[in-house]
PDB file of C-alpha atoms in Angstrom:
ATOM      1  CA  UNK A   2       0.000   0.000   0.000  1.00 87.00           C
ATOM      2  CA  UNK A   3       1.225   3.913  -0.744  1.00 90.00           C
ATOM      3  CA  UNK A   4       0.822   6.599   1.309  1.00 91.00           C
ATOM      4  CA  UNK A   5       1.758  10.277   0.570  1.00 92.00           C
ATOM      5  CA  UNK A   6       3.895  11.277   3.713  1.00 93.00           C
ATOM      6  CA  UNK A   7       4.815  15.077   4.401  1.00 94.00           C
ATOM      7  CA  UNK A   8       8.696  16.097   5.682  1.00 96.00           C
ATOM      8  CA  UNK A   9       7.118  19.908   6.722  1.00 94.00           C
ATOM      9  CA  UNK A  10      10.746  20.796   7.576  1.00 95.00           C
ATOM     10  CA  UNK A  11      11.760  20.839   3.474  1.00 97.00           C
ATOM     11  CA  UNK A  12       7.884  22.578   2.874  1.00 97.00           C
ATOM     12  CA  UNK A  13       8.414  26.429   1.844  1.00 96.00           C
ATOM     13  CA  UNK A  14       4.880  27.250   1.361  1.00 96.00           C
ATOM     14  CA  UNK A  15       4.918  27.615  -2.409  1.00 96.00           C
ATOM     15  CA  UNK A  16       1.407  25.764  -2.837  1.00 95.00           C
ATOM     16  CA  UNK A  17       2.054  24.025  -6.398  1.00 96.00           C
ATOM     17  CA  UNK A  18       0.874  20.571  -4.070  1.00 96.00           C
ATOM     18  CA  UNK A  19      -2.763  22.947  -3.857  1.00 95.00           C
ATOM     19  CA  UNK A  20      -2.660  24.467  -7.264  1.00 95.00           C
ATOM     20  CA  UNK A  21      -1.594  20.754  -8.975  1.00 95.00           C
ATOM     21  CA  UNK A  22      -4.378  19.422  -6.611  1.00 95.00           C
ATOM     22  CA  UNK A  23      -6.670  22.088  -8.214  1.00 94.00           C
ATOM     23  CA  UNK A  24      -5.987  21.210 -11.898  1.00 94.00           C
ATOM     24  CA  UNK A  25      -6.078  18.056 -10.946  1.00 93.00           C
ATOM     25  CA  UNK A  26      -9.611  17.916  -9.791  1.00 92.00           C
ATOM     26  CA  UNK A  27     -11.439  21.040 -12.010  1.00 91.00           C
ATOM     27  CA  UNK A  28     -14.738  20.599 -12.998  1.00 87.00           C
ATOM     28  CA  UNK A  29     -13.626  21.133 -16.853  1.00 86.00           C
ATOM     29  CA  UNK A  30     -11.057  19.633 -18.899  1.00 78.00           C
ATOM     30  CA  UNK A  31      -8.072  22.279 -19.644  1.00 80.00           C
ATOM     31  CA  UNK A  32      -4.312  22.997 -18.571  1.00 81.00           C
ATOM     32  CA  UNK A  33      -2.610  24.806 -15.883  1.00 84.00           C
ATOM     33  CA  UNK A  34      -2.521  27.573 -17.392  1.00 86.00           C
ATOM     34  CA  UNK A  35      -6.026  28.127 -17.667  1.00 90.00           C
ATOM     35  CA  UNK A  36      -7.053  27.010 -14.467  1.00 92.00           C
ATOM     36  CA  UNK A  37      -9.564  29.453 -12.646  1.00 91.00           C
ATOM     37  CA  UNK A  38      -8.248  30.604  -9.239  1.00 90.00           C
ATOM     38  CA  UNK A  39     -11.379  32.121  -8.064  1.00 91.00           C
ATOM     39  CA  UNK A  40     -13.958  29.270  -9.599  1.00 92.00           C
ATOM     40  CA  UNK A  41     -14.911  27.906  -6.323  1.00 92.00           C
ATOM     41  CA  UNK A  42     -15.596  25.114  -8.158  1.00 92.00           C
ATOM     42  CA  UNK A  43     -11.580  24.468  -8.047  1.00 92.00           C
ATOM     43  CA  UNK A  44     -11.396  23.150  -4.613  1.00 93.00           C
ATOM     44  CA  UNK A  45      -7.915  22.056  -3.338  1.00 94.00           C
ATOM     45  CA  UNK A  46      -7.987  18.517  -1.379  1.00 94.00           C
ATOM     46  CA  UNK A  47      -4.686  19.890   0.625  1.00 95.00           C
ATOM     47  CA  UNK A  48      -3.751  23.242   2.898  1.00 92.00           C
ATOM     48  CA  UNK A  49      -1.006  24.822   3.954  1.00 94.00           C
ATOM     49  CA  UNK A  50      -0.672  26.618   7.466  1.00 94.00           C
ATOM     50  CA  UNK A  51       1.731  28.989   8.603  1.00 95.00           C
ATOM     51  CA  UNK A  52       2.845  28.088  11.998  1.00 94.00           C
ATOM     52  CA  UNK A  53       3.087  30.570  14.868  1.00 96.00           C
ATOM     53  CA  UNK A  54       6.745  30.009  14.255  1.00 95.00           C
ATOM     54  CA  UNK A  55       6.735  30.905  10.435  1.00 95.00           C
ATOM     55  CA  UNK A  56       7.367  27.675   9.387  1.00 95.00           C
ATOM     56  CA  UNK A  57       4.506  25.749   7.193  1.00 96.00           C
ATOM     57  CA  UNK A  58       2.477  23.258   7.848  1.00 93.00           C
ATOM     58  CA  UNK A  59       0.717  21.046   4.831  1.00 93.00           C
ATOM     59  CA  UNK A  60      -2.322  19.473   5.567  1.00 93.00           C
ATOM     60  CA  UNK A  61      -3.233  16.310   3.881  1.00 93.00           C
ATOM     61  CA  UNK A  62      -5.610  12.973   3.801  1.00 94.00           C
ATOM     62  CA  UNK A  63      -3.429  10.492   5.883  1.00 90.00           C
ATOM     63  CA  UNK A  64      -5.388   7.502   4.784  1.00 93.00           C
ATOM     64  CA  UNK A  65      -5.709   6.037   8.205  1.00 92.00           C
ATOM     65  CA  UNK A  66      -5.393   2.608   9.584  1.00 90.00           C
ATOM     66  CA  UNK A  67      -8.422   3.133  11.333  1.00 94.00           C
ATOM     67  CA  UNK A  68     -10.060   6.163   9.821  1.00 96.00           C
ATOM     68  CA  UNK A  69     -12.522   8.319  12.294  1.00 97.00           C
ATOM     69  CA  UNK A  70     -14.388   9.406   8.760  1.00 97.00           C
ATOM     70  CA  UNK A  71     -14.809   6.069   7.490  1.00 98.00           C
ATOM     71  CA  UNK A  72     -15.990   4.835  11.108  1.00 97.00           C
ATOM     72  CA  UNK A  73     -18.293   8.106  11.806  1.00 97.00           C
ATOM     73  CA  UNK A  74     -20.277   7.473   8.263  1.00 97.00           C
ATOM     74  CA  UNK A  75     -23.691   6.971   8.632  1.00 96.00           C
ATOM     75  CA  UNK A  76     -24.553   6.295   4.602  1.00 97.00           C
ATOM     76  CA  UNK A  77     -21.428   4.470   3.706  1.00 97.00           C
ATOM     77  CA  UNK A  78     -19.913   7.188   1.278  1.00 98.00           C
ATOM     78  CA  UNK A  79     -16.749   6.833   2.969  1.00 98.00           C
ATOM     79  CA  UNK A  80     -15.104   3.365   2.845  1.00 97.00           C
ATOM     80  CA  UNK A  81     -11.415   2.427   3.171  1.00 96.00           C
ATOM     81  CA  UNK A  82     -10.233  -0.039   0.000  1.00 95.00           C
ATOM     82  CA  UNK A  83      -9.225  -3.272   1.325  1.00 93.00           C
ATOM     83  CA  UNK A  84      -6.648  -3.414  -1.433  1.00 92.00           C
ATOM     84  CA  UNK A  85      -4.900   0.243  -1.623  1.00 92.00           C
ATOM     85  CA  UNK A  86      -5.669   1.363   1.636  1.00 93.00           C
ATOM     86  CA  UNK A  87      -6.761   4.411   0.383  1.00 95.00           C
ATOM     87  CA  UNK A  88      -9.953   6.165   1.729  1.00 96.00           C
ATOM     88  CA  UNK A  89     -12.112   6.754  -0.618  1.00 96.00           C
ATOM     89  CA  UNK A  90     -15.550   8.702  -1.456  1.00 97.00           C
ATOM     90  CA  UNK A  91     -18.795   8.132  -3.447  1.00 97.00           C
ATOM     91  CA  UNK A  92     -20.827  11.390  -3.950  1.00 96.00           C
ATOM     92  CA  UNK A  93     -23.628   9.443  -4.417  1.00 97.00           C
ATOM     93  CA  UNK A  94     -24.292   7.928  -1.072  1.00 98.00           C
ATOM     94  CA  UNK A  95     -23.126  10.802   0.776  1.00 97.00           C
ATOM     95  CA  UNK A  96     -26.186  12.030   3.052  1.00 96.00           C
ATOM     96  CA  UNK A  97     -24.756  15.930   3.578  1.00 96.00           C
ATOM     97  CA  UNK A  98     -24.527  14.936   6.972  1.00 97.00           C
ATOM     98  CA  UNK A  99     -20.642  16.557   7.381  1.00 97.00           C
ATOM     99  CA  UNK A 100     -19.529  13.551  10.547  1.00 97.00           C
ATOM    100  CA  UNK A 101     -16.816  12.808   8.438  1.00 97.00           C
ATOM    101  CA  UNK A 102     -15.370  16.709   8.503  1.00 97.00           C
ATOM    102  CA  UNK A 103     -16.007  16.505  12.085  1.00 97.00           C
ATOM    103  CA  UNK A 104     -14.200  13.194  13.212  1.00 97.00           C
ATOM    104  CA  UNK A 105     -11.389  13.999  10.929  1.00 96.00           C
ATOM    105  CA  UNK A 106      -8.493  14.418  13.745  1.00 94.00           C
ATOM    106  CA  UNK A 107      -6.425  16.217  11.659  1.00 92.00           C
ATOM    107  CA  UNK A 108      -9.109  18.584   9.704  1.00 92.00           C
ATOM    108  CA  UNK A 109      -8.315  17.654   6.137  1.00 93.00           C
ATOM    109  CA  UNK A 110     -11.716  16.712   5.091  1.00 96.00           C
ATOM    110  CA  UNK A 111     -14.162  20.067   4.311  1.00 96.00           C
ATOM    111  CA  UNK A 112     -17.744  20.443   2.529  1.00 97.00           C
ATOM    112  CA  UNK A 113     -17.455  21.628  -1.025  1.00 95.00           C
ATOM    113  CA  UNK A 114     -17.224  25.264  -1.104  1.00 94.00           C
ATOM    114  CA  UNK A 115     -20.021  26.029  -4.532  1.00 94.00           C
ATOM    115  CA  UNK A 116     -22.869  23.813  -2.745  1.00 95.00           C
ATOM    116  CA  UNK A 117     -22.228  22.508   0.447  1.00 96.00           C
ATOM    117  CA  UNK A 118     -24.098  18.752  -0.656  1.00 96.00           C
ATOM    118  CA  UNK A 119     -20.170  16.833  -0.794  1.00 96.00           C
ATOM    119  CA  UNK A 120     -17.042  16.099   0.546  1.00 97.00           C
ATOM    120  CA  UNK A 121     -13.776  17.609  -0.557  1.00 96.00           C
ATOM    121  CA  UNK A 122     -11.204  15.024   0.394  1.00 96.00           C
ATOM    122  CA  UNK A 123      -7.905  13.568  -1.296  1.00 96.00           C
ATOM    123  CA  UNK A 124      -8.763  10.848  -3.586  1.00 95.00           C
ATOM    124  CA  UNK A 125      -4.840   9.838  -4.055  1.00 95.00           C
ATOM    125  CA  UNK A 126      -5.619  11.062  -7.833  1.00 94.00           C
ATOM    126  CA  UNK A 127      -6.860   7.357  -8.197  1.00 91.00           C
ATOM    127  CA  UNK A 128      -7.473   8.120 -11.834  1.00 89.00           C
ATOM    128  CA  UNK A 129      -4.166   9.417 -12.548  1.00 91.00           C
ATOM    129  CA  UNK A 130      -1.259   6.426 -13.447  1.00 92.00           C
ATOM    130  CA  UNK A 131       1.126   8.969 -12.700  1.00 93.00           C
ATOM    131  CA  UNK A 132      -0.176   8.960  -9.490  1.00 91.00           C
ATOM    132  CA  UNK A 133      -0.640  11.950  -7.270  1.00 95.00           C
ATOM    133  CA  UNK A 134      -0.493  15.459  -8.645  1.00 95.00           C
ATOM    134  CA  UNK A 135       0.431  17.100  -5.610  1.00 96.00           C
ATOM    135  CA  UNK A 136       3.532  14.883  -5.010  1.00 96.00           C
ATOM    136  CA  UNK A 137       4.544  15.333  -9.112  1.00 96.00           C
ATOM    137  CA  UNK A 138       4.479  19.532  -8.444  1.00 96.00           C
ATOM    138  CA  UNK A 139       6.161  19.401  -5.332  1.00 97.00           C
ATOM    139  CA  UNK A 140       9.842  21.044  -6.221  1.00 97.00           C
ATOM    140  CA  UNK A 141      11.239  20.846  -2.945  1.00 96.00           C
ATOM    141  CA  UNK A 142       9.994  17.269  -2.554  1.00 96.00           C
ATOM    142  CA  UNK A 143       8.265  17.598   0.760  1.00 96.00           C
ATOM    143  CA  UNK A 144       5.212  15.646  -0.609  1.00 95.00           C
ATOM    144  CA  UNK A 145       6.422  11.818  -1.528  1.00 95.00           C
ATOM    145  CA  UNK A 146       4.853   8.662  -1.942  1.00 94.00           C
ATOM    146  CA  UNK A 147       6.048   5.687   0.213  1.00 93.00           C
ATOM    147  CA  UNK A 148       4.848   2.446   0.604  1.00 90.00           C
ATOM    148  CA  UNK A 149       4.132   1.190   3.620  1.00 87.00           C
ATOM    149  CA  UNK A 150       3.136  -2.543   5.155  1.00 82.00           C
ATOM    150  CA  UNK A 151      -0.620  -3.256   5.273  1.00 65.00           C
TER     151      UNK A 151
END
């Protein structure tokens, strides 16, 4: 199984992890360099936070062992695959209900920002074979993809 693990100490804050993330998951087809910053639409599955000590912080879907979103899911739209380990989401069963963004222990999950009826979480760009976007963009390579026992 692969995980995307985070060393925050080589993270300088640039955000191409949440602007990769962005393009990666826009609502129409296009390139980077027409992505729409301000199309709410264009929802970033990762954050970055400034610490009180300047340093930053990224925020991203740890894929749990024993994920609190998975377990606090009332309708079953969150369900952790047996064979990646990943977390995943289906929009369709999802009942609005927001326990997931509440359980989450380290705040990564959020309700879409255009209608507030889904879950923004990291999918690990399951439909990308390069795998994730937000590790590719990463020039300091504080974002990386290990793989980890099961």
């Amino acid at each position: 199984m692969k995980r995307i693990f985070i060393d925050a100490a080589k993270c300088d804050g640039c955000k191409n992890c949440t602007v990769a993330c962005m393009q990666a998951h826009r609502p129409d087809a296009g390139t980077i360099y027409d992505l729409d910053l301000t199309d709410i639409r264009c929802e970033s599955r990762n954050h970055i936070v400034i610490s009180p000590d300047g340093s930053y912080k990224p925020i991203f879907c740890r894929h749990c062992d024993q994920p609190e979103c998975v377990l606090s899911c009332m309708s079953g739209a969150l369900a952790k695959d047996p064979e990646t380990g990943h977390v995943l989401y289906d929009e369709k069963k999802c009942g609005s209900c927001f326990m997931c963004v509440m359980n989450c222990p380290y705040g990564v999950l959020k309700p879409d920002t255009a209608t507030r009826t889904k879950v923004i979480k990291c999918d690990f760009c399951k439909d990308d074979p390069e795998g994730p976007s937000c590790v590719r963009a990463c020039p300091k390579q504080a974002i990386f993809v290990q793989e980890v026992d099961a």
